[in-house]
Amino acid sequence: ELLSELVGFFQPKGLKGRRVVITAGPTSEPIDPVRVLTNRSSGKMGYALAQAAHEAGAQVVLVSGPTALPCPYGVLRIPVESAAQMHAAVMAETPAADVFIAVAAVADWHVVNASSSKIKKTPEGTPPALQFATNPDILAEVARLPDGPYCVGFAAETENLLGHAEDKRQRKGVPLLVGNLAQRAMNADDTELILFDDQGHRALPAMPKLQAARKLILEISGRLGR
Amino acid sequence: ELLSELVGFFQPKGLKGRRVVITAGPTSEPIDPVRVLTNRSSGKMGYALAQAAHEAGAQVVLVSGPTALPCPYGVLRIPVESAAQMHAAVMAETPAADVFIAVAAVADWHVVNASSSKIKKTPEGTPPALQFATNPDILAEVARLPDGPYCVGFAAETENLLGHAEDKRQRKGVPLLVGNLAQRAMNADDTELILFDDQGHRALPAMPKLQAARKLILEISGRLGR
């Protein structure tokens, strides 16, 4: 704990004076006041990146879906629940940002006909007819901003990571995309990241998420100068 | 903290030698390896009851959906995710139990066509066609067991609590049902409980969940003798 703080204190200050916006955790899409549609995401990787960016000297805004994690020291957290709330918070914060790192597992859909009172189970057990609509693509929208921040995406995939991640990088229009295998990374403390950019891809060895976050922040600060 | 432990130590031992099974938290129903359907439930009330039952001298088994809470001292926790897993764990534990308290916010439906790999978003953004099926009614099933435990249910409602809760008590066939207002109790540390039995209903004042749990355990142990 103390050692980790010391190590953090002596991290290179590659982001000094930079403003970094990071999204983390899942989003939670209401079905009714009790039921939600969400993603399995502990928020650990996004919180580790927020800590690492702070250690590197940045002003950090962490837009976080519901998680049980404590806010890293020195980081400003904006708590949100739904993808629409996350979208609004990010669009308010990113125009002034130098870096945007989208780590949150944003739900792809929300329920259009969410109920304001708890849906009762019918005696026949008929499930409610839910209508879904696509959520805004926060990362792609920030990447399209004129004079927007340097954008980094994350892709958690369960299979064909190499193909899906590079596809995603191009579809979102971001210079750097970080891939990992969802079944390995989810709720784990270790992670194995693969960096995708226009030069190709490069795998980092498996390591604790905070250590991986520090490596990634080094990569990002190196790219900002270019 | 220390005071709370002392208070706990001196609670009446009304459940000495009794075996109590409690469910707590939400259940999480997979849509694919990343996405889930779940309920807003912190698990706090169920965990407080597990602690209070242990303080009262019981052997406690806590069948818990995903929560961020630490397991109360002296309590055996069985972690589960889906309603089907919770059902299996409860049906294995309750035949030997004296009391069953169903606090978990069990999902009413699960996704029949859950995917074993992450569902890709289509370019058109078409949401996946999800098919839902009703989950087993764990409380009603335990209440129907011959020589089964004394059963206590919980009802979190957003409106018409009095009507819905007494309906639920009769439908589930349990002697005691505890109602609360979902919007007041969810993720809160305080709660306001209303007890429903064949004599009618009685409201307890608002108080911290652990204190409410101790009161409820007293009520339950008093009823076991009858």
CSV table of N, CA and C in Angstrom, one decimal, chain A residues 77-202:
chain,number,residue,atom,x,y,z
A,77,ARG,N,-14.6,12.7,-9.5
A,77,ARG,CA,-15.5,11.7,-10.0
A,77,ARG,C,-16.9,12.3,-10.3
A,78,ILE,N,-17.4,12.0,-11.4
A,78,ILE,CA,-18.8,12.3,-11.7
A,78,ILE,C,-19.6,11.0,-11.8
A,79,PRO,N,-20.4,10.7,-10.8
A,79,PRO,CA,-21.1,9.5,-10.9
A,79,PRO,C,-22.3,9.5,-11.8
A,80,VAL,N,-22.5,8.5,-12.7
A,80,VAL,CA,-23.7,8.5,-13.6
A,80,VAL,C,-24.3,7.1,-13.5
A,81,GLU,N,-25.5,6.9,-14.0
A,81,GLU,CA,-26.0,5.5,-14.1
A,81,GLU,C,-26.2,5.1,-15.6
A,82,SER,N,-27.0,5.8,-16.3
A,82,SER,CA,-27.3,5.3,-17.7
A,82,SER,C,-26.3,5.8,-18.7
A,83,ALA,N,-26.3,5.2,-19.9
A,83,ALA,CA,-25.5,5.6,-21.0
A,83,ALA,C,-25.8,7.1,-21.4
A,84,ALA,N,-27.1,7.5,-21.3
A,84,ALA,CA,-27.5,8.8,-21.7
A,84,ALA,C,-26.8,9.8,-20.7
A,85,GLN,N,-26.8,9.5,-19.4
A,85,GLN,CA,-26.2,10.4,-18.4
A,85,GLN,C,-24.7,10.4,-18.6
A,86,MET,N,-24.0,9.3,-19.0
A,86,MET,CA,-22.6,9.2,-19.2
A,86,MET,C,-22.3,10.1,-20.4
A,87,HIS,N,-23.1,10.0,-21.5
A,87,HIS,CA,-22.9,10.7,-22.7
A,87,HIS,C,-22.9,12.2,-22.4
A,88,ALA,N,-23.9,12.7,-21.6
A,88,ALA,CA,-24.1,14.1,-21.3
A,88,ALA,C,-22.9,14.6,-20.5
A,89,ALA,N,-22.4,13.8,-19.5
A,89,ALA,CA,-21.3,14.2,-18.7
A,89,ALA,C,-20.0,14.3,-19.5
A,90,VAL,N,-19.8,13.3,-20.4
A,90,VAL,CA,-18.6,13.3,-21.2
A,90,VAL,C,-18.6,14.4,-22.2
A,91,MET,N,-19.7,14.7,-22.8
A,91,MET,CA,-19.8,15.8,-23.8
A,91,MET,C,-19.6,17.2,-23.2
A,92,ALA,N,-19.9,17.3,-21.9
A,92,ALA,CA,-19.7,18.5,-21.2
A,92,ALA,C,-18.2,18.7,-20.8
A,93,GLU,N,-17.5,17.6,-20.6
A,93,GLU,CA,-16.1,17.6,-20.1
A,93,GLU,C,-15.1,17.6,-21.2
A,94,THR,N,-15.4,16.9,-22.3
A,94,THR,CA,-14.3,16.6,-23.3
A,94,THR,C,-13.8,17.8,-24.1
A,95,PRO,N,-14.7,18.9,-24.4
A,95,PRO,CA,-14.2,20.0,-25.2
A,95,PRO,C,-12.9,20.6,-24.6
A,96,ALA,N,-12.8,20.6,-23.2
A,96,ALA,CA,-11.6,21.2,-22.6
A,96,ALA,C,-10.5,20.2,-22.3
A,97,ALA,N,-10.7,18.9,-22.8
A,97,ALA,CA,-9.8,17.9,-22.4
A,97,ALA,C,-8.7,17.7,-23.5
A,98,ASP,N,-7.5,17.2,-23.0
A,98,ASP,CA,-6.4,16.8,-23.9
A,98,ASP,C,-6.5,15.4,-24.3
A,99,VAL,N,-7.0,14.6,-23.4
A,99,VAL,CA,-7.0,13.1,-23.6
A,99,VAL,C,-8.4,12.6,-23.1
A,100,PHE,N,-9.0,11.7,-23.9
A,100,PHE,CA,-10.2,11.0,-23.5
A,100,PHE,C,-10.0,9.5,-23.6
A,101,ILE,N,-10.2,8.8,-22.5
A,101,ILE,CA,-10.0,7.4,-22.5
A,101,ILE,C,-11.3,6.7,-22.1
A,102,ALA,N,-11.9,6.0,-23.1
A,102,ALA,CA,-13.2,5.4,-22.9
A,102,ALA,C,-13.0,4.0,-22.5
A,103,VAL,N,-13.1,3.7,-21.1
A,103,VAL,CA,-13.0,2.4,-20.6
A,103,VAL,C,-14.3,1.8,-20.2
A,104,ALA,N,-15.3,2.6,-19.9
A,104,ALA,CA,-16.6,2.1,-19.5
A,104,ALA,C,-17.2,1.1,-20.4
A,105,ALA,N,-17.9,0.1,-19.9
A,105,ALA,CA,-18.6,-0.9,-20.6
A,105,ALA,C,-20.0,-0.3,-20.8
A,106,VAL,N,-20.2,0.6,-21.8
A,106,VAL,CA,-21.5,1.3,-22.0
A,106,VAL,C,-22.5,0.3,-22.6
A,107,ALA,N,-23.7,0.3,-22.0
A,107,ALA,CA,-24.7,-0.6,-22.6
A,107,ALA,C,-25.0,-0.1,-24.0
A,108,ASP,N,-25.1,-1.1,-25.0
A,108,ASP,CA,-25.4,-0.7,-26.4
A,108,ASP,C,-26.8,-0.3,-26.6
A,109,TRP,N,-27.7,-0.7,-25.7
A,109,TRP,CA,-29.2,-0.4,-25.9
A,109,TRP,C,-29.8,0.1,-24.6
A,110,HIS,N,-30.8,0.8,-24.7
A,110,HIS,CA,-31.6,1.2,-23.5
A,110,HIS,C,-33.1,0.8,-23.8
A,111,VAL,N,-33.9,0.7,-22.7
A,111,VAL,CA,-35.2,0.3,-22.9
A,111,VAL,C,-36.1,1.6,-23.1
A,112,VAL,N,-36.8,1.7,-24.2
A,112,VAL,CA,-37.5,2.8,-24.6
A,112,VAL,C,-38.8,3.0,-23.7
A,113,ASN,N,-39.4,1.8,-23.5
A,113,ASN,CA,-40.7,1.8,-22.7
A,113,ASN,C,-40.4,1.5,-21.2
A,114,ALA,N,-39.4,2.0,-20.6
A,114,ALA,CA,-39.1,1.8,-19.2
A,114,ALA,C,-40.3,2.3,-18.4
A,115,SER,N,-40.6,1.5,-17.3
A,115,SER,CA,-41.8,1.9,-16.5
A,115,SER,C,-41.4,2.7,-15.3
A,116,SER,N,-42.3,3.7,-14.9
A,116,SER,CA,-41.9,4.5,-13.7
A,116,SER,C,-42.4,3.8,-12.5
A,117,SER,N,-43.2,2.7,-12.5
A,117,SER,CA,-43.5,1.9,-11.3
A,117,SER,C,-43.1,0.5,-11.6
A,118,LYS,N,-42.9,-0.3,-10.5
A,118,LYS,CA,-42.4,-1.6,-10.7
A,118,LYS,C,-43.4,-2.5,-11.5
A,119,ILE,N,-42.9,-3.1,-12.5
A,119,ILE,CA,-43.8,-4.0,-13.4
A,119,ILE,C,-44.1,-5.2,-12.6
A,120,LYS,N,-45.5,-5.5,-12.4
A,120,LYS,CA,-45.9,-6.7,-11.7
A,120,LYS,C,-45.8,-7.9,-12.5
A,121,LYS,N,-45.4,-9.0,-11.9
A,121,LYS,CA,-45.5,-10.3,-12.6
A,121,LYS,C,-46.9,-10.7,-12.8
A,122,THR,N,-47.3,-11.1,-14.0
A,122,THR,CA,-48.7,-11.5,-14.2
A,122,THR,C,-48.8,-13.0,-13.7
A,123,PRO,N,-50.0,-13.4,-13.4
A,123,PRO,CA,-50.2,-14.8,-13.0
A,123,PRO,C,-49.7,-15.8,-14.0
A,124,GLU,N,-49.8,-15.4,-15.3
A,124,GLU,CA,-49.4,-16.3,-16.4
A,124,GLU,C,-47.9,-16.2,-16.6
A,125,GLY,N,-47.2,-15.3,-15.9
A,125,GLY,CA,-45.8,-15.2,-16.0
A,125,GLY,C,-45.3,-14.6,-17.2
A,126,THR,N,-46.2,-13.9,-18.0
A,126,THR,CA,-45.8,-13.3,-19.3
A,126,THR,C,-44.7,-12.2,-19.0
A,127,PRO,N,-43.6,-12.3,-19.7
A,127,PRO,CA,-42.6,-11.2,-19.5
A,127,PRO,C,-43.0,-10.0,-20.2
A,128,PRO,N,-42.6,-8.8,-19.7
A,128,PRO,CA,-43.0,-7.5,-20.3
A,128,PRO,C,-42.4,-7.4,-21.7
A,129,ALA,N,-43.1,-6.7,-22.6
A,129,ALA,CA,-42.6,-6.5,-23.9
A,129,ALA,C,-41.7,-5.3,-23.9
A,130,LEU,N,-40.4,-5.5,-23.9
A,130,LEU,CA,-39.4,-4.4,-23.8
A,130,LEU,C,-39.0,-4.0,-25.2
A,131,GLN,N,-39.0,-2.7,-25.4
A,131,GLN,CA,-38.5,-2.1,-26.7
A,131,GLN,C,-37.2,-1.5,-26.5
A,132,PHE,N,-36.2,-1.9,-27.3
A,132,PHE,CA,-34.9,-1.4,-27.1
A,132,PHE,C,-34.5,-0.3,-28.2
A,133,ALA,N,-33.7,0.6,-27.8
A,133,ALA,CA,-33.1,1.5,-28.8
A,133,ALA,C,-31.6,1.7,-28.6
A,134,THR,N,-30.9,2.0,-29.6
A,134,THR,CA,-29.4,2.1,-29.6
A,134,THR,C,-29.0,3.3,-28.7
A,135,ASN,N,-28.0,3.1,-27.9
A,135,ASN,CA,-27.4,4.2,-27.1
A,135,ASN,C,-26.5,5.0,-28.0
A,136,PRO,N,-26.2,6.3,-27.6
A,136,PRO,CA,-25.2,7.1,-28.4
A,136,PRO,C,-23.8,6.4,-28.3
A,137,ASP,N,-23.0,6.6,-29.4
A,137,ASP,CA,-21.7,6.0,-29.4
A,137,ASP,C,-20.7,7.1,-28.9
A,138,ILE,N,-20.5,7.1,-27.6
A,138,ILE,CA,-19.8,8.2,-26.9
A,138,ILE,C,-18.4,8.4,-27.5
A,139,LEU,N,-17.6,7.3,-27.6
A,139,LEU,CA,-16.3,7.4,-28.1
A,139,LEU,C,-16.2,8.0,-29.5
A,140,ALA,N,-17.0,7.4,-30.4
A,140,ALA,CA,-17.0,7.9,-31.8
A,140,ALA,C,-17.4,9.4,-31.9
A,141,GLU,N,-18.3,9.8,-31.1
A,141,GLU,CA,-18.7,11.2,-31.1
A,141,GLU,C,-17.6,12.1,-30.6
A,142,VAL,N,-16.9,11.7,-29.6
A,142,VAL,CA,-15.8,12.6,-29.1
A,142,VAL,C,-14.7,12.6,-30.1
A,143,ALA,N,-14.5,11.4,-30.8
A,143,ALA,CA,-13.4,11.3,-31.8
A,143,ALA,C,-13.7,12.2,-33.0
A,144,ARG,N,-14.9,12.5,-33.2
A,144,ARG,CA,-15.3,13.4,-34.4
A,144,ARG,C,-15.3,14.9,-34.0
A,145,LEU,N,-15.1,15.2,-32.7
A,145,LEU,CA,-15.1,16.6,-32.3
A,145,LEU,C,-13.9,17.4,-33.0
A,146,PRO,N,-14.2,18.6,-33.6
A,146,PRO,CA,-13.1,19.4,-34.1
A,146,PRO,C,-12.2,19.8,-33.0
A,147,ASP,N,-10.9,19.7,-33.1
A,147,ASP,CA,-9.9,20.1,-32.0
A,147,ASP,C,-10.2,19.3,-30.8
A,148,GLY,N,-10.7,18.1,-30.9
A,148,GLY,CA,-11.1,17.3,-29.7
A,148,GLY,C,-9.8,16.7,-29.1
A,149,PRO,N,-10.0,16.0,-28.0
A,149,PRO,CA,-8.9,15.4,-27.3
A,149,PRO,C,-8.3,14.2,-28.0
A,150,TYR,N,-7.1,13.7,-27.6
A,150,TYR,CA,-6.6,12.5,-28.1
A,150,TYR,C,-7.4,11.3,-27.5
A,151,CYS,N,-7.9,10.5,-28.4
A,151,CYS,CA,-8.9,9.5,-28.0
A,151,CYS,C,-8.3,8.1,-27.9
A,152,VAL,N,-8.6,7.4,-26.8
A,152,VAL,CA,-8.2,6.0,-26.6
A,152,VAL,C,-9.5,5.2,-26.3
A,153,GLY,N,-9.6,4.1,-27.1
A,153,GLY,CA,-10.8,3.2,-26.8
A,153,GLY,C,-10.4,1.9,-26.2
A,154,PHE,N,-11.3,1.2,-25.6
A,154,PHE,CA,-11.1,-0.1,-25.1
A,154,PHE,C,-12.0,-1.1,-25.8
A,155,ALA,N,-11.6,-2.3,-26.0
A,155,ALA,CA,-12.4,-3.4,-26.6
A,155,ALA,C,-12.2,-4.6,-25.8
A,156,ALA,N,-13.3,-5.0,-25.1
A,156,ALA,CA,-13.3,-6.3,-24.4
A,156,ALA,C,-14.0,-7.3,-25.3
A,157,GLU,N,-13.4,-8.3,-25.7
A,157,GLU,CA,-14.0,-9.3,-26.6
A,157,GLU,C,-13.9,-10.7,-26.1
A,158,THR,N,-14.8,-11.5,-26.4
A,158,THR,CA,-14.7,-12.9,-25.9
A,158,THR,C,-14.0,-13.8,-27.0
A,159,GLU,N,-13.8,-13.4,-28.2
A,159,GLU,CA,-13.2,-14.2,-29.2
A,159,GLU,C,-12.8,-13.3,-30.4
A,160,ASN,N,-11.8,-13.8,-31.2
A,160,ASN,CA,-11.3,-13.0,-32.4
A,160,ASN,C,-11.0,-11.6,-32.0
A,161,LEU,N,-10.2,-11.4,-30.9
A,161,LEU,CA,-9.9,-10.1,-30.4
A,161,LEU,C,-9.2,-9.3,-31.4
A,162,LEU,N,-8.2,-9.9,-32.1
A,162,LEU,CA,-7.4,-9.1,-33.1
A,162,LEU,C,-8.3,-8.5,-34.2
A,163,GLY,N,-9.2,-9.3,-34.7
A,163,GLY,CA,-10.0,-8.8,-35.8
A,163,GLY,C,-11.0,-7.7,-35.3
A,164,HIS,N,-11.7,-8.1,-34.2
A,164,HIS,CA,-12.7,-7.2,-33.7
A,164,HIS,C,-12.1,-5.8,-33.3
A,165,ALA,N,-11.0,-5.9,-32.6
A,165,ALA,CA,-10.4,-4.7,-32.0
A,165,ALA,C,-9.9,-3.7,-33.1
A,166,GLU,N,-9.3,-4.2,-34.1
A,166,GLU,CA,-8.8,-3.3,-35.2
A,166,GLU,C,-10.0,-2.7,-36.0
A,167,ASP,N,-11.0,-3.6,-36.2
A,167,ASP,CA,-12.3,-3.1,-36.8
A,167,ASP,C,-12.8,-1.9,-36.0
A,168,LYS,N,-12.9,-2.1,-34.7
A,168,LYS,CA,-13.5,-1.2,-33.8
A,168,LYS,C,-12.7,0.1,-33.8
A,169,ARG,N,-11.3,0.0,-33.9
A,169,ARG,CA,-10.5,1.2,-33.9
A,169,ARG,C,-10.8,2.1,-35.1
A,170,GLN,N,-11.0,1.4,-36.3
A,170,GLN,CA,-11.3,2.2,-37.5
A,170,GLN,C,-12.7,2.7,-37.5
A,171,ARG,N,-13.6,1.9,-37.0
A,171,ARG,CA,-15.0,2.3,-37.0
A,171,ARG,C,-15.2,3.5,-36.1
A,172,LYS,N,-14.5,3.5,-34.9
A,172,LYS,CA,-14.6,4.6,-34.0
A,172,LYS,C,-13.8,5.8,-34.4
A,173,GLY,N,-12.8,5.6,-35.3
A,173,GLY,CA,-11.9,6.7,-35.7
A,173,GLY,C,-11.0,7.2,-34.6
A,174,VAL,N,-10.4,6.3,-33.9
A,174,VAL,CA,-9.5,6.7,-32.8
A,174,VAL,C,-8.0,6.2,-33.1
A,175,PRO,N,-7.0,7.0,-32.7
A,175,PRO,CA,-5.6,6.6,-33.0
A,175,PRO,C,-5.2,5.4,-32.2
A,176,LEU,N,-5.7,5.2,-31.0
A,176,LEU,CA,-5.2,4.1,-30.2
A,176,LEU,C,-6.4,3.3,-29.6
A,177,LEU,N,-6.4,2.0,-29.8
A,177,LEU,CA,-7.4,1.2,-29.1
A,177,LEU,C,-6.7,0.0,-28.4
A,178,VAL,N,-7.2,-0.2,-27.2
A,178,VAL,CA,-6.6,-1.2,-26.3
A,178,VAL,C,-7.6,-2.4,-26.2
A,179,GLY,N,-7.1,-3.6,-26.5
A,179,GLY,CA,-8.0,-4.7,-26.5
A,179,GLY,C,-7.6,-5.6,-25.3
A,180,ASN,N,-8.6,-6.3,-24.8
A,180,ASN,CA,-8.3,-7.4,-23.8
A,180,ASN,C,-9.4,-8.5,-24.0
A,181,LEU,N,-9.1,-9.6,-23.4
A,181,LEU,CA,-10.1,-10.7,-23.5
A,181,LEU,C,-11.0,-10.6,-22.3
A,182,ALA,N,-12.3,-10.4,-22.6
A,182,ALA,CA,-13.3,-10.1,-21.6
A,182,ALA,C,-13.3,-11.2,-20.5
A,183,GLN,N,-13.2,-12.5,-20.9
A,183,GLN,CA,-13.3,-13.5,-19.9
A,183,GLN,C,-12.1,-13.5,-18.9
A,184,ARG,N,-10.9,-13.0,-19.4
A,184,ARG,CA,-9.8,-12.9,-18.6
A,184,ARG,C,-9.8,-11.7,-17.7
A,185,ALA,N,-10.2,-10.6,-18.2
A,185,ALA,CA,-10.1,-9.3,-17.5
A,185,ALA,C,-11.2,-9.0,-16.5
A,186,MET,N,-12.4,-9.5,-16.8
A,186,MET,CA,-13.6,-9.1,-16.0
A,186,MET,C,-13.5,-9.4,-14.6
A,187,ASN,N,-13.6,-8.4,-13.8
A,187,ASN,CA,-13.5,-8.5,-12.3
A,187,ASN,C,-12.2,-9.1,-11.8
A,188,ALA,N,-11.2,-9.2,-12.7
A,188,ALA,CA,-9.9,-9.7,-12.3
A,188,ALA,C,-9.0,-8.5,-11.9
A,189,ASP,N,-7.9,-8.8,-11.2
A,189,ASP,CA,-7.0,-7.8,-10.8
A,189,ASP,C,-5.8,-7.7,-11.8
A,190,ASP,N,-5.6,-8.8,-12.6
A,190,ASP,CA,-4.6,-8.8,-13.6
A,190,ASP,C,-5.2,-8.5,-15.0
A,191,THR,N,-4.4,-8.1,-15.9
A,191,THR,CA,-5.0,-7.9,-17.3
A,191,THR,C,-3.8,-8.1,-18.3
A,192,GLU,N,-4.2,-8.4,-19.5
A,192,GLU,CA,-3.2,-8.6,-20.6
A,192,GLU,C,-3.7,-7.7,-21.7
A,193,LEU,N,-3.0,-6.6,-21.9
A,193,LEU,CA,-3.5,-5.6,-22.9
A,193,LEU,C,-2.8,-5.8,-24.3
A,194,ILE,N,-3.5,-5.5,-25.3
A,194,ILE,CA,-3.0,-5.4,-26.7
A,194,ILE,C,-3.3,-4.0,-27.2
A,195,LEU,N,-2.2,-3.3,-27.7
A,195,LEU,CA,-2.4,-2.0,-28.2
A,195,LEU,C,-2.5,-2.0,-29.7
A,196,PHE,N,-3.6,-1.4,-30.2
A,196,PHE,CA,-3.8,-1.3,-31.7
A,196,PHE,C,-3.6,0.1,-32.1
A,197,ASP,N,-2.7,0.4,-33.1
A,197,ASP,CA,-2.7,1.7,-33.7
A,197,ASP,C,-2.5,1.6,-35.2
A,198,ASP,N,-2.2,2.7,-35.9
A,198,ASP,CA,-2.0,2.5,-37.4
A,198,ASP,C,-0.8,1.8,-37.8
A,199,GLN,N,0.1,1.5,-36.8
A,199,GLN,CA,1.3,0.7,-37.1
A,199,GLN,C,1.0,-0.8,-37.0
A,200,GLY,N,-0.1,-1.2,-36.4
A,200,GLY,CA,-0.3,-2.6,-36.2
A,200,GLY,C,-0.7,-2.8,-34.7
A,201,HIS,N,-0.4,-4.0,-34.2
A,201,HIS,CA,-0.7,-4.2,-32.8
A,201,HIS,C,0.5,-4.8,-32.0
A,202,ARG,N,0.5,-4.6,-30.7
A,202,ARG,CA,1.6,-5.0,-29.8
A,202,ARG,C,1.0,-5.4,-28.5
